[in-house]
Coordinates of C-alpha atoms in Angstrom, one line a residue:
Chain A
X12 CA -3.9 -7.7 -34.1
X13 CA -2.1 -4.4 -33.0
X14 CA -3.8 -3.0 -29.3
X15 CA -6.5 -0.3 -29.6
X16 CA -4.6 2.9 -28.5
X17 CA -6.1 4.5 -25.2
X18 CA -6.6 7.9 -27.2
X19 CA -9.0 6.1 -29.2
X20 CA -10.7 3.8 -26.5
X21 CA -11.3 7.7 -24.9
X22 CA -12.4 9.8 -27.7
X23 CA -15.4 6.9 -28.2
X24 CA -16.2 7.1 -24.5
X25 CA -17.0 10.4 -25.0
X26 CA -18.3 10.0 -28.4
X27 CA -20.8 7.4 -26.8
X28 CA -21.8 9.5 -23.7
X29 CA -22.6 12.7 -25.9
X30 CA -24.3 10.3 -28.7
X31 CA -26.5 8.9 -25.7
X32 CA -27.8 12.3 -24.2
X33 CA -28.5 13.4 -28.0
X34 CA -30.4 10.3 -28.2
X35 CA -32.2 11.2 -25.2
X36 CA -33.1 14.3 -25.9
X37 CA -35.0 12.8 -29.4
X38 CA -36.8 10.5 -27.2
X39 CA -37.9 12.6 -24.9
X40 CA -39.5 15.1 -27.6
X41 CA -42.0 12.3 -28.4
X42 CA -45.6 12.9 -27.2
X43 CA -46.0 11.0 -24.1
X44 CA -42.3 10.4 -23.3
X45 CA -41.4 9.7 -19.3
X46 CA -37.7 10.9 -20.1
X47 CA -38.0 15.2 -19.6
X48 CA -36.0 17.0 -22.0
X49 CA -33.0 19.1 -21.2
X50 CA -35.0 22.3 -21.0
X51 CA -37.1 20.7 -18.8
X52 CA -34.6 19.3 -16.1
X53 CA -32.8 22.5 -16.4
X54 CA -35.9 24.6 -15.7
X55 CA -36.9 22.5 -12.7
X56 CA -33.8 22.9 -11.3
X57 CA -33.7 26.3 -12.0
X58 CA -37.3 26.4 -9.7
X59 CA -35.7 27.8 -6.8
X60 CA -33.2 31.0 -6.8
X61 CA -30.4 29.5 -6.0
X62 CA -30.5 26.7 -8.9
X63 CA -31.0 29.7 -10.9
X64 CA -28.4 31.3 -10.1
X65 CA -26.1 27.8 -10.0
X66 CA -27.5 27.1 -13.6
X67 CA -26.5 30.5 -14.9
X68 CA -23.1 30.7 -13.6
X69 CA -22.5 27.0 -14.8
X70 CA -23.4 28.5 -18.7
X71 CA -21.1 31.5 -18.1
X72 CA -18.3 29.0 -16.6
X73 CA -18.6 26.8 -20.0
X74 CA -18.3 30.1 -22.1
X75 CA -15.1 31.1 -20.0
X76 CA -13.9 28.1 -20.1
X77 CA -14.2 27.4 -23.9
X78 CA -13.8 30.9 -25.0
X79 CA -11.8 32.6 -22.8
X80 CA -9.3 29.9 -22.2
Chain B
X26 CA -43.8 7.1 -8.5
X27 CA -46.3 9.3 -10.1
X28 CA -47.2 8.7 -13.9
X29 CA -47.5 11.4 -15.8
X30 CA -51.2 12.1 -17.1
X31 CA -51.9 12.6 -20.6
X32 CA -49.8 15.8 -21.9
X33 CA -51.5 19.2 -21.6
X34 CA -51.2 21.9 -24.6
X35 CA -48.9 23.7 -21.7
X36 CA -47.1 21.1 -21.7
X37 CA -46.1 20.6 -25.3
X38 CA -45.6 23.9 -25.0
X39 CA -43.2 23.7 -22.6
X40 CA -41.0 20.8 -24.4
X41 CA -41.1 23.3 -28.0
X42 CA -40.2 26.6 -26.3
X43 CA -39.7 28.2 -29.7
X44 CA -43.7 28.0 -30.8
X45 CA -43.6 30.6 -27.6
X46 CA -41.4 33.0 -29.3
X47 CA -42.4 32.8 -32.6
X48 CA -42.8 37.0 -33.6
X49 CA -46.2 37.9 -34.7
X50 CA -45.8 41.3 -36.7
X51 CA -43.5 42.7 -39.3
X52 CA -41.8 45.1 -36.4
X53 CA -41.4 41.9 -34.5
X54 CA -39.8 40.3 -37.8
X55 CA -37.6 43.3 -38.0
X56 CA -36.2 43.4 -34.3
X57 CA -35.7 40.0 -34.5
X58 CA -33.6 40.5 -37.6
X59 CA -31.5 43.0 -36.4
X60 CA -30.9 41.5 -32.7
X61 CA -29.6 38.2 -34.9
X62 CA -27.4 40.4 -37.1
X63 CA -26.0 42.0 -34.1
X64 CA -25.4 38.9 -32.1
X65 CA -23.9 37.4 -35.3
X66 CA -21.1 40.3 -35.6
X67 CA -20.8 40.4 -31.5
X68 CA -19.7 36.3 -31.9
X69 CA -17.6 37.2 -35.0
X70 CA -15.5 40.2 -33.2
X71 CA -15.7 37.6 -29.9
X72 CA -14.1 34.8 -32.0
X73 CA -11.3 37.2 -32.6
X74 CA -9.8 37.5 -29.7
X75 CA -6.6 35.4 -28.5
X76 CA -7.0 33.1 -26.1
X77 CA -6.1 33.8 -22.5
X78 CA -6.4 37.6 -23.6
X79 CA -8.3 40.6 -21.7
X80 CA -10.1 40.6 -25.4
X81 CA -11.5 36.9 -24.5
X82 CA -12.5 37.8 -21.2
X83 CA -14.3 40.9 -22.0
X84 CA -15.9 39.0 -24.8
X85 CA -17.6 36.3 -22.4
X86 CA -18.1 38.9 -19.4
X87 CA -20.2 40.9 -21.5
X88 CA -22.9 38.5 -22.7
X89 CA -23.1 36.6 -18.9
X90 CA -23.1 40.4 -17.5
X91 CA -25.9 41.5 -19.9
X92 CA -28.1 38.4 -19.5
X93 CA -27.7 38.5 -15.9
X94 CA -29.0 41.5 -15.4
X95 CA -31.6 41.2 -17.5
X96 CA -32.6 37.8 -15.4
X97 CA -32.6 39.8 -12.4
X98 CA -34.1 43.1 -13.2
X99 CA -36.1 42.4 -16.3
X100 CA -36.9 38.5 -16.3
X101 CA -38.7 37.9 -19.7
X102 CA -41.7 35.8 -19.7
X103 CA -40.6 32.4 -18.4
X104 CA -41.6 29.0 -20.0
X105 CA -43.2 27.3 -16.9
X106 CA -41.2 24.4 -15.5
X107 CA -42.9 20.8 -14.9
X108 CA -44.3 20.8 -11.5
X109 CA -42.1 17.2 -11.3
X110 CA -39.8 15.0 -12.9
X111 CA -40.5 11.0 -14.0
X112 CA -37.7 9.3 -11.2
X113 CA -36.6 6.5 -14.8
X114 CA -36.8 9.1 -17.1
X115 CA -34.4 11.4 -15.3
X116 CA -32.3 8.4 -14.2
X117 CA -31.0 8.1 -18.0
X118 CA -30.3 11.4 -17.9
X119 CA -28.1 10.9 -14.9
X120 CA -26.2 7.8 -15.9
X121 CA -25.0 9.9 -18.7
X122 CA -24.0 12.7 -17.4
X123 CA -21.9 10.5 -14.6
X124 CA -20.7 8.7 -17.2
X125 CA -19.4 11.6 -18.9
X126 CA -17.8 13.2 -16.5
X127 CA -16.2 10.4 -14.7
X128 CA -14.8 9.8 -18.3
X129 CA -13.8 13.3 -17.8
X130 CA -12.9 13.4 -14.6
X131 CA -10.2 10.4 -15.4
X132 CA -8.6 12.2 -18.3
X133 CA -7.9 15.2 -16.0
X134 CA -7.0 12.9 -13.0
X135 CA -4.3 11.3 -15.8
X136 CA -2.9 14.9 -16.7
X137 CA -4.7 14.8 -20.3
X138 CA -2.0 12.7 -21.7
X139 CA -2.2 12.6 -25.5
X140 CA -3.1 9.2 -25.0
X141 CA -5.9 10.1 -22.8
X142 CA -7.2 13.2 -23.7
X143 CA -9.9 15.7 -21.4
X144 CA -12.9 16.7 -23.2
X145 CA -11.1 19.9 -24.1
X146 CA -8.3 18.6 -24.9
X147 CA -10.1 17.3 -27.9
X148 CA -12.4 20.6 -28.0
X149 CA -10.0 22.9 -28.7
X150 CA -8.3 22.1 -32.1
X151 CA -12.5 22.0 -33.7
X152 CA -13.2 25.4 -32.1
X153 CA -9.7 26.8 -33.7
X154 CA -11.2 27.9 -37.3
X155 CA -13.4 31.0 -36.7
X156 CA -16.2 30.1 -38.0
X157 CA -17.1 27.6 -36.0
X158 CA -15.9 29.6 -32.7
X159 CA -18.2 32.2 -33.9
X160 CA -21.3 29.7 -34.2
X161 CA -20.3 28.1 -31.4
X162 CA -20.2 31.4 -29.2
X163 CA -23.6 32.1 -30.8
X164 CA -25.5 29.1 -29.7
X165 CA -23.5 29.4 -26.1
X166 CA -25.7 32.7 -26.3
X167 CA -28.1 31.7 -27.2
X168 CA -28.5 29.1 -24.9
X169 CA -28.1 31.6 -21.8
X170 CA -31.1 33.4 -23.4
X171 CA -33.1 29.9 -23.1
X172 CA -31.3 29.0 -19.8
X173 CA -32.8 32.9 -18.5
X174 CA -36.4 32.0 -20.2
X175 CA -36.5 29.0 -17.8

């Protein structure tokens, strides 16, 4: 049997990570559900200035980064 | 570890932010309408631009410029954050987002070798076709709006 090549051992570690938070983000839209969704963690970080102000330049870095680049 | 009582309405509010902004009259409708239209052209013309370009920068400046101010001098009405997080529930949260970017982290440690590409490494070629840069410049505005209800 031929060897898995890296590139794909590495695009379905990332295909696995994302496919997990999307997972979490379903489960945590059920009534009830311990696990807060990403508006939720984002907003309680965003509580104080600063996080606001962290959270909002992280966006804008992702748009540079993606966009820009 | 506190245990979270039994949802409130805010609450449910709070996890479907979009019953909040549902508009209520026709004018409402019709604003609505024409702020969509105009950030659908403002992601097309954005799409446009080469990468690396002053275009490209201008293009990303302008939306994190415009929704910064209005975050500082005109905050709209802000969905009310929980008062706590559950420790396990956020704990998933966190083992996935180490894992992704230690997987990430490792790719650009390795010089994003073909045969172990970054996370935009692999990004890139599906945001080439305009299209989908448009949308996805759309939704990255769109999410800064939700980021500056929070």
């Amino acid at each position: 049997m031929p060897p898995i090549p890296t590139r794909a051992i590495t695009i379905a570690g990332f295909v696995v990570a994302v496919a997990a938070m999307i997972v979490l983000e379903v489960l945590a839209g059920r009534p009830g559900s311990r696990i807060p969704t990403v508006g939720q963690w984002l907003g309680y970080l965003m509580r104080p200035k600063i996080g606001r102000v962290l959270v909002l330049a992280g966006w804008w870095w992702l748009g540079w980064h993606y966009f820009a680049r | 570890m506190a245990t979270d009582p039994a949802p409130a309405r805010r609450d449910a509010t709070a996890r479907r932010p979009w019953r909040v902004a549902r508009p209520r009259r026709p004018a409402d409708f019709a604003l609505l309408s024409l702020l969509g239209g105009g950030l659908a052209g403002y992601a097309w013309v954005a799409a446009a631009a080469a990468p690396f370009s002053r275009g490209a920068l201008v293009a990303v400046l302008v939306p994190g410029a415009l929704l910064g101010a209005i975050a500082v001098a005109r905050p709209p009405e802000r969905i009310p954050p929980p008062d706590h997080l559950d420790a396990t529930g956020m704990s998933y949260w966190m083992i996935c987002l180490a894992a992704f970017f230690e997987w990430e982290a490792s790719a650009w440690r390795d010089s994003s070798w073909p045969w172990h590409p970054s996370f935009t490494n692999l990004i890139d070629p599906l945001l080439a076709p305009h299209l989908v840069k448009t949308l996805a410049i759309l939704v990255w505005v769109l999410a800064g709006w939700a980021l500056v209800r929070r």
